[in-house]
CSV table of C-alpha atoms and ligand atoms in Angstrom, one decimal:
chain,number,residue,atom,x,y,z
A,1,MET,CA,-11.2,2.2,-18.2
A,2,LYS,CA,-10.5,-0.8,-16.0
A,3,ARG,CA,-8.1,0.2,-13.2
A,4,ALA,CA,-5.0,-2.0,-13.4
A,5,ALA,CA,-4.7,-4.8,-10.9
A,6,TRP,CA,-2.2,-3.2,-8.6
A,7,THR,CA,-4.9,-1.1,-7.1
A,8,SER,CA,-6.4,-4.4,-5.9
A,9,CYS,CA,-3.2,-6.3,-5.4
A,10,SER,CA,-2.9,-8.8,-2.7
A,11,SER,CA,0.4,-8.7,-1.0
A,12,ALA,CA,1.4,-11.8,-2.9
A,13,SER,CA,1.3,-10.1,-6.1
A,14,LEU,CA,4.1,-8.1,-4.7
A,15,ILE,CA,5.6,-5.6,-6.5
A,16,SER,CA,3.2,-4.8,-8.8
A,17,ILE,CA,3.3,-2.1,-6.7
A,18,PHE,CA,6.9,-2.0,-6.5
A,19,LEU,CA,6.4,0.7,-9.0
A,20,PHE,CA,3.2,2.2,-8.0
A,21,VAL,CA,1.9,2.5,-4.6
A,22,ASN,CA,2.4,5.7,-2.9
A,23,PHE,CA,2.1,7.6,-6.0
A,24,PHE,CA,1.0,10.8,-4.5
A,25,CYS,CA,3.9,11.0,-2.3
A,26,LEU,CA,6.3,13.0,-4.3
A,27,ILE,CA,9.8,12.9,-3.1
A,28,GLU,CA,11.3,16.2,-2.0
A,29,PRO,CA,14.7,15.6,-0.6
A,30,SER,CA,16.2,18.5,1.2
A,31,PHE,CA,19.6,18.7,-0.4
A,32,VAL,CA,22.2,21.4,0.1
A,33,SER,CA,24.4,21.3,-2.9
A,34,GLY,CA,28.2,21.1,-2.4
A,35,VAL,CA,28.2,20.0,1.2
A,36,PRO,CA,27.9,16.5,2.7
A,37,GLN,CA,24.3,15.5,3.3
A,38,SER,CA,22.0,16.3,6.1
A,39,ASN,CA,20.0,13.6,7.8
A,40,GLU,CA,18.0,13.1,4.7
A,41,GLY,CA,20.7,11.2,2.8
A,42,LEU,CA,21.0,7.5,2.1
A,43,CYS,CA,23.7,7.2,4.7
A,44,SER,CA,21.6,8.4,7.6
A,45,LEU,CA,18.4,6.8,6.5
A,46,ILE,CA,19.6,3.3,5.6
A,47,VAL,CA,23.3,2.6,6.2
A,48,ARG,CA,24.3,4.1,9.5
A,49,PRO,CA,21.2,2.8,11.4
A,50,MET,CA,22.6,-0.7,10.6
A,51,GLY,CA,25.8,0.1,12.3
A,52,TYR,CA,28.1,0.9,9.4
A,53,PRO,CA,30.2,4.0,8.9
A,54,CYS,CA,28.9,6.0,5.9
A,55,THR,CA,30.0,9.3,4.3
A,56,GLU,CA,28.4,11.3,1.5
A,57,TYR,CA,30.2,13.3,-1.2
A,58,ILE,CA,28.9,15.5,-3.9
A,59,VAL,CA,30.5,15.5,-7.3
A,60,GLN,CA,29.7,17.8,-10.2
A,61,THR,CA,29.5,16.5,-13.7
A,62,GLU,CA,31.0,18.3,-16.7
A,63,ASP,CA,27.4,19.3,-17.7
A,64,GLY,CA,26.5,20.7,-14.2
A,65,TYR,CA,24.6,17.9,-12.4
A,66,LEU,CA,25.4,17.4,-8.7
A,67,LEU,CA,25.6,13.7,-7.9
A,68,THR,CA,25.8,12.1,-4.5
A,69,LEU,CA,28.2,9.3,-3.8
A,70,GLN,CA,28.1,7.3,-0.6
A,71,ARG,CA,31.2,5.6,0.9
A,72,ILE,CA,31.1,2.7,3.4
A,73,SER,CA,34.8,2.3,4.1
A,74,ASN,CA,34.6,-0.7,6.4
A,75,GLY,CA,32.1,-3.2,7.8
A,76,ARG,CA,30.6,-3.6,11.2
A,77,SER,CA,33.6,-5.2,12.7
A,78,ALA,CA,36.5,-3.6,10.8
A,79,LEU,CA,38.9,-6.4,10.4
A,80,ARG,CA,42.4,-5.4,11.4
A,81,GLY,CA,44.8,-5.0,8.5
A,82,TYR,CA,42.1,-5.8,6.1
A,83,ASN,CA,42.2,-2.9,3.7
A,84,GLY,CA,40.4,-3.8,0.5
A,85,PRO,CA,40.3,-1.9,-2.8
A,86,PRO,CA,37.6,0.5,-3.8
A,87,VAL,CA,34.5,-1.1,-5.3
A,88,PHE,CA,32.0,1.1,-7.1
A,89,LEU,CA,28.3,0.0,-7.2
A,90,GLN,CA,26.2,1.3,-10.1
A,91,HIS,CA,22.4,0.8,-9.9
A,92,GLY,CA,19.9,0.2,-12.7
A,93,LEU,CA,17.0,2.1,-14.3
A,94,PHE,CA,14.3,3.5,-11.9
A,95,GLN,CA,16.6,2.4,-9.0
A,96,GLY,CA,19.1,4.3,-6.9
A,97,GLY,CA,22.1,3.6,-4.7
A,98,ASP,CA,19.6,2.4,-2.0
A,99,THR,CA,19.1,-0.7,-4.1
A,100,TRP,CA,22.3,-2.3,-2.7
A,101,PHE,CA,21.1,-1.9,0.9
A,102,LEU,CA,17.4,-2.6,0.9
A,103,ASN,CA,17.5,-6.2,2.1
A,104,SER,CA,19.0,-7.3,5.5
A,105,VAL,CA,22.7,-6.7,6.2
A,106,ASP,CA,23.3,-10.4,5.5
A,107,GLU,CA,21.5,-10.3,2.2
A,108,SER,CA,22.4,-6.9,0.6
A,109,LEU,CA,25.5,-6.7,-1.6
A,110,GLY,CA,26.5,-3.2,-0.3
A,111,PHE,CA,26.7,-4.4,3.3
A,112,ILE,CA,28.2,-7.7,2.4
A,113,LEU,CA,31.1,-6.1,0.5
A,114,ALA,CA,31.8,-3.8,3.4
A,115,ASP,CA,31.9,-6.7,5.8
A,116,HIS,CA,34.3,-8.4,3.4
A,117,GLY,CA,36.7,-5.5,3.8
A,118,PHE,CA,36.1,-3.6,0.5
A,119,ASP,CA,36.0,0.2,0.4
A,120,VAL,CA,32.4,0.5,-0.9
A,121,TRP,CA,31.4,3.5,-3.1
A,122,VAL,CA,27.9,3.9,-4.3
A,123,GLY,CA,26.9,5.8,-7.4
A,124,ASN,CA,23.6,7.6,-7.9
A,125,VAL,CA,22.8,8.9,-11.4
A,126,ARG,CA,21.1,12.2,-12.2
A,127,GLY,CA,17.4,12.3,-11.7
A,128,THR,CA,17.3,9.9,-8.8
A,129,ARG,CA,16.3,11.0,-5.3
A,130,TRP,CA,19.9,11.2,-4.2
A,131,SER,CA,21.2,13.2,-7.2
A,132,SER,CA,18.4,15.6,-8.1
A,133,LYS,CA,20.3,18.9,-8.2
A,134,HIS,CA,22.0,20.9,-10.9
A,135,ILE,CA,24.1,24.0,-10.7
A,136,THR,CA,21.6,26.1,-12.7
A,137,LEU,CA,18.6,23.9,-13.6
A,138,SER,CA,15.8,22.8,-11.4
A,139,GLU,CA,14.2,19.4,-11.8
A,140,HIS,CA,11.0,21.1,-12.8
A,141,GLU,CA,12.7,22.4,-16.0
A,142,ARG,CA,12.6,20.4,-19.2
A,143,ALA,CA,16.3,20.9,-19.8
A,144,PHE,CA,17.1,19.0,-16.5
A,145,TRP,CA,15.7,15.9,-18.1
A,146,ASP,CA,17.4,16.2,-21.5
A,147,TRP,CA,19.7,13.2,-21.3
A,148,SER,CA,19.8,9.4,-21.9
A,149,TRP,CA,22.1,6.6,-20.7
A,150,GLN,CA,24.9,7.7,-23.0
A,151,ASP,CA,25.2,10.9,-20.9
A,152,LEU,CA,25.1,8.8,-17.7
A,153,ALA,CA,28.1,6.9,-19.1
A,154,GLN,CA,29.9,9.9,-20.5
A,155,TYR,CA,29.3,12.4,-17.7
A,156,ASP,CA,28.0,10.8,-14.6
A,157,LEU,CA,30.3,7.8,-14.6
A,158,ALA,CA,33.3,10.0,-15.6
A,159,ALA,CA,32.7,12.3,-12.7
A,160,MET,CA,32.0,9.6,-10.1
A,161,LEU,CA,34.8,7.2,-11.1
A,162,SER,CA,37.4,9.9,-11.3
A,163,TYR,CA,36.3,11.1,-7.8
A,164,VAL,CA,36.7,7.7,-6.4
A,165,GLN,CA,40.0,7.1,-8.1
A,166,THR,CA,41.4,10.4,-6.9
A,167,GLU,CA,40.1,10.0,-3.3
A,168,THR,CA,41.5,6.4,-3.0
A,169,ASN,CA,44.5,6.7,-5.2
A,170,SER,CA,43.5,3.4,-6.8
A,171,LYS,CA,41.8,2.0,-9.8
A,172,VAL,CA,38.2,0.9,-9.1
A,173,LEU,CA,36.4,-2.4,-9.2
A,174,TYR,CA,33.2,-1.7,-11.0
A,175,ILE,CA,29.9,-3.6,-10.2
A,176,GLY,CA,26.8,-2.7,-12.3
A,177,HIS,CA,23.3,-4.0,-12.6
A,178,SER,CA,21.1,-3.6,-15.7
A,179,GLN,CA,21.4,0.0,-16.8
A,180,GLY,CA,24.5,0.1,-14.7
A,181,THR,CA,25.9,-2.4,-17.2
A,182,ILE,CA,24.8,-0.5,-20.3
A,183,MET,CA,26.6,2.5,-18.9
A,184,ALA,CA,29.7,0.4,-18.1
A,185,LEU,CA,29.9,-1.3,-21.5
A,186,ALA,CA,29.5,2.1,-23.3
A,187,ALA,CA,32.1,3.7,-21.0
A,188,PHE,CA,34.6,0.9,-21.2
A,189,THR,CA,34.9,1.6,-25.0
A,190,MET,CA,36.3,5.0,-24.1
A,191,PRO,CA,40.1,4.9,-23.2
A,192,ASP,CA,39.8,7.7,-20.6
A,193,MET,CA,37.1,5.8,-18.7
A,194,VAL,CA,38.3,2.3,-18.8
A,195,LYS,CA,41.7,3.3,-17.5
A,196,MET,CA,40.1,4.0,-14.2
A,197,VAL,CA,38.7,0.5,-13.9
A,198,GLU,CA,40.7,-2.5,-12.5
A,199,ALA,CA,38.0,-5.2,-13.3
A,200,SER,CA,34.3,-5.3,-13.6
A,201,ALA,CA,31.4,-7.5,-12.6
A,202,LEU,CA,28.2,-7.1,-14.5
A,203,LEU,CA,24.8,-8.3,-13.2
A,204,CYS,CA,22.3,-8.9,-16.0
A,205,PRO,CA,24.5,-7.3,-18.6
A,206,ILE,CA,22.7,-5.3,-21.4
A,207,SER,CA,24.1,-3.8,-24.6
A,208,TYR,CA,21.7,-5.2,-27.2
A,209,LEU,CA,18.0,-5.2,-26.4
A,210,ASP,CA,16.2,-6.5,-29.5
A,211,HIS,CA,15.4,-9.9,-28.0
A,212,ILE,CA,13.8,-8.6,-24.9
A,213,SER,CA,10.9,-10.8,-23.9
A,214,SER,CA,9.1,-8.6,-21.4
A,215,ASN,CA,5.5,-8.4,-22.5
A,216,PHE,CA,5.0,-5.2,-20.7
A,217,VAL,CA,7.9,-3.5,-22.3
A,218,LEU,CA,7.1,-4.9,-25.7
A,219,ARG,CA,3.6,-3.5,-25.4
A,220,ALA,CA,5.0,-0.1,-24.4
A,221,VAL,CA,7.3,-0.2,-27.4
A,222,SER,CA,4.6,-1.1,-29.9
A,223,MET,CA,2.2,1.6,-28.6
A,224,HIS,CA,5.0,4.1,-28.9
A,225,LEU,CA,4.8,5.2,-25.3
A,226,ASP,CA,8.1,7.0,-25.6
A,227,GLN,CA,7.2,9.2,-28.5
A,228,MET,CA,3.7,9.8,-27.0
A,229,LEU,CA,5.2,11.1,-23.8
A,230,LEU,CA,7.7,13.3,-25.6
A,231,SER,CA,5.0,14.8,-27.7
A,232,LEU,CA,2.8,15.4,-24.6
A,233,GLY,CA,5.8,17.3,-23.1
A,234,ILE,CA,6.4,14.8,-20.4
A,235,HIS,CA,10.1,14.7,-19.9
A,236,GLN,CA,10.5,13.4,-16.4
A,237,LEU,CA,9.4,9.8,-16.0
A,238,ASN,CA,8.1,9.5,-12.4
A,239,PHE,CA,6.0,6.5,-11.6
A,240,ARG,CA,5.1,8.1,-8.3
A,241,SER,CA,3.2,10.9,-10.0
A,242,LYS,CA,-0.4,10.8,-11.0
A,243,ILE,CA,0.4,10.7,-14.6
A,244,GLY,CA,2.9,7.9,-14.1
A,245,VAL,CA,0.1,5.8,-12.6
A,246,GLU,CA,-2.3,6.6,-15.5
A,247,ILE,CA,0.4,5.5,-18.0
A,248,MET,CA,0.7,2.2,-16.2
A,249,ASP,CA,-3.1,1.9,-16.2
A,250,SER,CA,-3.3,2.3,-19.9
A,251,LEU,CA,-0.5,-0.2,-20.5
A,252,CYS,CA,-2.1,-2.8,-18.3
A,253,ASP,CA,-5.7,-2.3,-19.6
A,254,GLY,CA,-6.6,-5.7,-20.9
A,255,HIS,CA,-3.3,-6.4,-22.5
A,256,VAL,CA,-0.7,-7.4,-20.0
A,257,ASP,CA,-1.1,-9.4,-16.8
A,258,CYS,CA,-0.4,-6.6,-14.4
A,259,GLY,CA,-1.4,-8.7,-11.3
A,260,ASN,CA,2.3,-9.3,-11.1
A,261,LEU,CA,3.7,-6.2,-12.6
A,262,LEU,CA,7.2,-6.6,-11.6
A,263,GLY,CA,7.2,-10.1,-13.2
A,264,ALA,CA,5.6,-8.7,-16.3
A,265,ILE,CA,8.3,-6.1,-16.6
A,266,THR,CA,11.4,-8.0,-15.5
A,267,GLY,CA,10.7,-11.7,-15.7
A,268,ASP,CA,9.8,-14.1,-12.9
A,269,ASN,CA,12.0,-13.5,-9.9
A,270,CYS,CA,12.5,-16.7,-7.9
A,271,CYS,CA,13.6,-15.3,-4.6
A,272,PHE,CA,11.9,-12.0,-4.1
A,273,ASN,CA,10.8,-11.2,-0.5
A,274,ALA,CA,7.1,-10.1,-0.9
A,275,SER,CA,6.9,-9.1,2.8
A,276,ARG,CA,9.4,-6.4,2.1
A,277,VAL,CA,7.6,-4.6,-0.7
A,278,GLU,CA,6.5,-1.7,1.5
A,279,TYR,CA,10.0,-1.0,2.6
A,280,TYR,CA,11.3,-1.1,-1.0
A,281,LEU,CA,8.6,1.4,-1.9
A,282,GLU,CA,9.8,3.9,0.6
A,283,TYR,CA,12.8,4.4,-1.7
A,284,GLU,CA,11.9,3.1,-5.2
A,285,PRO,CA,11.1,3.6,-8.0
A,286,HIS,CA,13.3,6.6,-8.7
A,287,SER,CA,12.7,9.0,-11.6
A,288,SER,CA,14.4,8.8,-15.0
A,289,SER,CA,14.0,10.8,-18.2
A,290,THR,CA,11.6,10.1,-21.0
A,291,LYS,CA,14.5,10.7,-23.4
A,292,ASN,CA,16.3,7.8,-21.7
A,293,LEU,CA,13.3,5.6,-22.2
A,294,HIS,CA,13.2,6.7,-25.8
A,295,HIS,CA,16.8,5.8,-26.3
A,296,LEU,CA,16.3,2.3,-24.8
A,297,PHE,CA,13.2,1.8,-27.0
A,298,GLN,CA,15.3,2.8,-30.0
A,299,MET,CA,17.7,-0.1,-29.1
A,300,ILE,CA,14.8,-2.5,-28.9
A,301,ARG,CA,13.4,-1.4,-32.2
A,302,LYS,CA,16.6,-1.2,-34.2
A,303,GLY,CA,18.8,-3.9,-32.5
A,304,THR,CA,21.7,-1.5,-32.1
A,305,PHE,CA,24.0,-0.5,-29.2
A,306,ALA,CA,24.4,3.0,-30.4
A,307,LYS,CA,24.2,6.7,-29.4
A,308,TYR,CA,20.8,8.4,-29.2
A,309,ASP,CA,19.1,8.8,-32.5
A,310,PHE,CA,17.9,12.4,-33.0
A,311,GLY,CA,16.7,11.8,-36.6
A,312,TRP,CA,18.8,12.4,-39.7
A,313,TRP,CA,19.0,16.2,-39.6
A,314,GLU,CA,19.9,16.5,-35.9
A,315,ASN,CA,22.2,13.5,-36.2
A,316,LEU,CA,24.2,15.3,-38.8
A,317,LYS,CA,24.6,18.2,-36.4
A,318,HIS,CA,25.5,16.1,-33.4
A,319,TYR,CA,27.5,13.3,-35.0
A,320,HIS,CA,28.3,14.5,-38.5
A,321,SER,CA,26.5,11.4,-39.9
A,322,LEU,CA,23.0,10.4,-40.7
A,323,HIS,CA,23.0,7.6,-38.2
A,324,PRO,CA,24.1,7.7,-34.6
A,325,PRO,CA,27.5,6.1,-34.1
A,326,ALA,CA,27.5,2.6,-32.5
A,327,PHE,CA,29.4,1.7,-29.4
A,328,ASN,CA,31.9,-1.0,-30.5
A,329,LEU,CA,32.2,-3.7,-27.8
A,330,GLY,CA,35.4,-4.8,-29.5
A,331,ASP,CA,37.0,-1.5,-28.3
A,332,ILE,CA,36.8,-2.7,-24.7
A,333,PRO,CA,40.4,-3.7,-24.0
A,334,GLU,CA,41.0,-7.5,-23.8
A,335,SER,CA,43.1,-6.8,-20.6
A,336,LEU,CA,40.0,-5.7,-18.6
A,337,PRO,CA,38.9,-8.7,-16.5
A,338,LEU,CA,35.1,-9.2,-16.7
A,339,TRP,CA,32.7,-11.3,-14.7
A,340,ILE,CA,29.0,-11.6,-15.7
A,341,GLY,CA,26.0,-13.0,-13.8
A,342,TYR,CA,22.8,-13.7,-15.6
A,343,GLY,CA,19.5,-15.5,-15.2
A,344,GLY,CA,17.3,-17.9,-17.2
A,345,ASN,CA,14.1,-16.0,-16.3
A,346,ASP,CA,15.4,-12.5,-17.1
A,347,ALA,CA,12.9,-10.8,-19.5
A,348,LEU,CA,15.1,-7.8,-20.0
A,349,ALA,CA,18.7,-9.2,-20.4
A,350,ASP,CA,17.8,-11.9,-22.9
A,351,LEU,CA,20.1,-14.8,-23.5
A,352,THR,CA,20.3,-14.2,-27.2
A,353,ASP,CA,21.2,-10.6,-26.8
A,354,LEU,CA,23.8,-11.6,-24.1
A,355,LYS,CA,25.4,-14.2,-26.4
A,356,ARG,CA,25.9,-11.5,-29.0
A,357,THR,CA,27.4,-9.2,-26.4
A,358,ILE,CA,29.8,-11.9,-25.3
A,359,LYS,CA,30.8,-12.7,-28.8
A,360,GLU,CA,31.7,-9.1,-29.6
A,361,LEU,CA,33.8,-8.7,-26.6
A,362,LYS,CA,37.5,-9.4,-27.0
A,363,SER,CA,38.0,-10.7,-23.6
A,364,LYS,CA,36.3,-13.9,-22.4
A,365,PRO,CA,34.3,-13.0,-19.3
A,366,GLU,CA,33.9,-15.4,-16.4
A,367,GLN,CA,30.2,-16.4,-16.3
A,368,LEU,CA,27.7,-17.3,-13.6
A,369,TYR,CA,24.4,-18.5,-14.9
A,370,ILE,CA,21.4,-19.1,-12.6
A,371,GLU,CA,18.5,-20.6,-14.4
A,372,SER,CA,15.8,-19.7,-11.9
A,373,TYR,CA,16.8,-16.0,-11.5
A,374,GLY,CA,14.9,-13.1,-13.0
A,375,HIS,CA,16.2,-9.6,-13.5
A,376,ILE,CA,15.6,-8.3,-10.0
A,377,ASP,CA,16.9,-11.4,-8.2
A,378,PHE,CA,20.4,-10.3,-8.8
A,379,VAL,CA,19.9,-7.4,-6.4
A,380,PHE,CA,17.0,-8.4,-4.2
A,381,SER,CA,17.0,-12.2,-4.0
A,382,VAL,CA,17.1,-13.4,-0.4
A,383,LYS,CA,19.6,-16.1,-1.5
A,384,ALA,CA,21.8,-14.0,-3.7
A,385,LYS,CA,24.6,-14.0,-1.1
A,386,ASP,CA,25.2,-17.7,-1.7
A,387,ASP,CA,23.9,-17.9,-5.3
A,388,VAL,CA,25.7,-14.9,-6.7
A,389,TYR,CA,27.8,-12.8,-4.3
A,390,ALA,CA,30.1,-15.5,-3.1
A,391,ASP,CA,31.4,-16.1,-6.6
A,392,LEU,CA,31.4,-12.4,-7.4
A,393,ILE,CA,33.5,-11.7,-4.3
A,394,ARG,CA,35.9,-14.5,-5.3
A,395,PHE,CA,36.3,-12.7,-8.6
A,396,LEU,CA,36.9,-9.3,-7.1
A,397,ARG,CA,39.4,-10.7,-4.6
A,398,SER,CA,41.3,-12.3,-7.5
A,399,ARG,CA,41.5,-8.9,-9.3
A,400,GLY,CA,41.8,-6.3,-6.6
A,401,ARG,CA,45.2,-4.8,-6.4
A,402,SER,CA,45.5,-4.0,-2.8
A,403,THR,CA,48.6,-5.8,-1.3
A,404,SER,CA,47.0,-6.2,2.1
A,405,TYR,CA,44.3,-8.2,0.5
B,501,LIG,C1,11.5,-10.8,4.3
B,501,LIG,O1,11.1,-9.5,4.8
B,501,LIG,C2,10.6,-9.5,6.1
B,501,LIG,C3,10.1,-8.0,6.3
B,501,LIG,O2,11.2,-7.1,6.2
B,501,LIG,C4,11.7,-9.9,7.1
B,501,LIG,O3,11.2,-9.9,8.4
B,501,LIG,C5,12.1,-11.3,6.7
B,501,LIG,O4,13.2,-11.7,7.5
B,501,LIG,C6,12.6,-11.4,5.2
B,501,LIG,N1,12.9,-12.8,4.9
B,501,LIG,C7,14.0,-13.1,4.4
B,501,LIG,C8,14.2,-14.6,4.0
B,501,LIG,O5,15.0,-12.4,4.2
């Protein structure tokens, strides 16, 4: 078998590697559950060295996962009397809370929001490096990986948002990217969840996925990668593992141009800093579950925004119906202010799917379209501060409740 091109990638073909260099370096964070993090946390590795205050909190989900939240309560030069509302940042698939801090302080949304006076809270879903503990299960057990994004919406978001709300005594401004928007759109259909949110900005929003144009993903779908992995008993999806690399090899083998793997997966990103790849790779990609991948592939195959499909028999047991119930975007209250940012080169959040999403929402979201942007540009573009975040912050300021704002 021909080894995929990332093994011979020049630095210009960037992130091919994004996903796959360093694959033997398995991450073993030294977490102590229930107490604030040691010097191995995101705060001490990335945020504090840049001169920002940062605190870590551990919250327990209803189903026993221990998630880490980071809080950056003010910027480098805390502006007097400037006491912004809490903003909650939710990363996407195979990413973690580090995503918001991996460019320079003047380019990264997490730092920029703190410098603008917001009280920044950072979510990390189960299975990522920063949230890899459970009260009884170890990440080496199959049961640890028995979840998909609907559980991230229902359990992880519920635990994290209610913690932020309680701690700050305020509703939360929610910002999500990619899977962080799937989680949001599902959660916002639930009255108990949406009542914690003041307004929401969605970067590359996804609910429907059946017009996805990513060749790489389409190939993985057509070769039934998800079912194959499940039947092989591979429940953790870790592209840093040997098997993760072999999977990528087989997907690339002669079928997809993997010389630019990140582009093949996410669409052409205009403003990605190729010199920074090695630094990104110190933190990403994070693990997710194969069941989550299967759920996403179900959406691609069936064109639904619905709960996980267990098959008829199990569906009857779980949902009391043959088919999994759909999330109805029309259930999201019209009173929830929404802002969406999306790109013309995004191979995952396709314009056709997005149009359908917008049509089904009761409220009319504010929209920012950037033709040259791919999926990853919305978090990593070196120009996102001007292209995206300026308008995003204008939106947040117009919606944040804090009187001193
Ligand atoms: C790209 O990354 C390199 C390496 O971290 C950095 O020195 C450079 O300033 C970055 N360029 C931009 C435009 O951010």
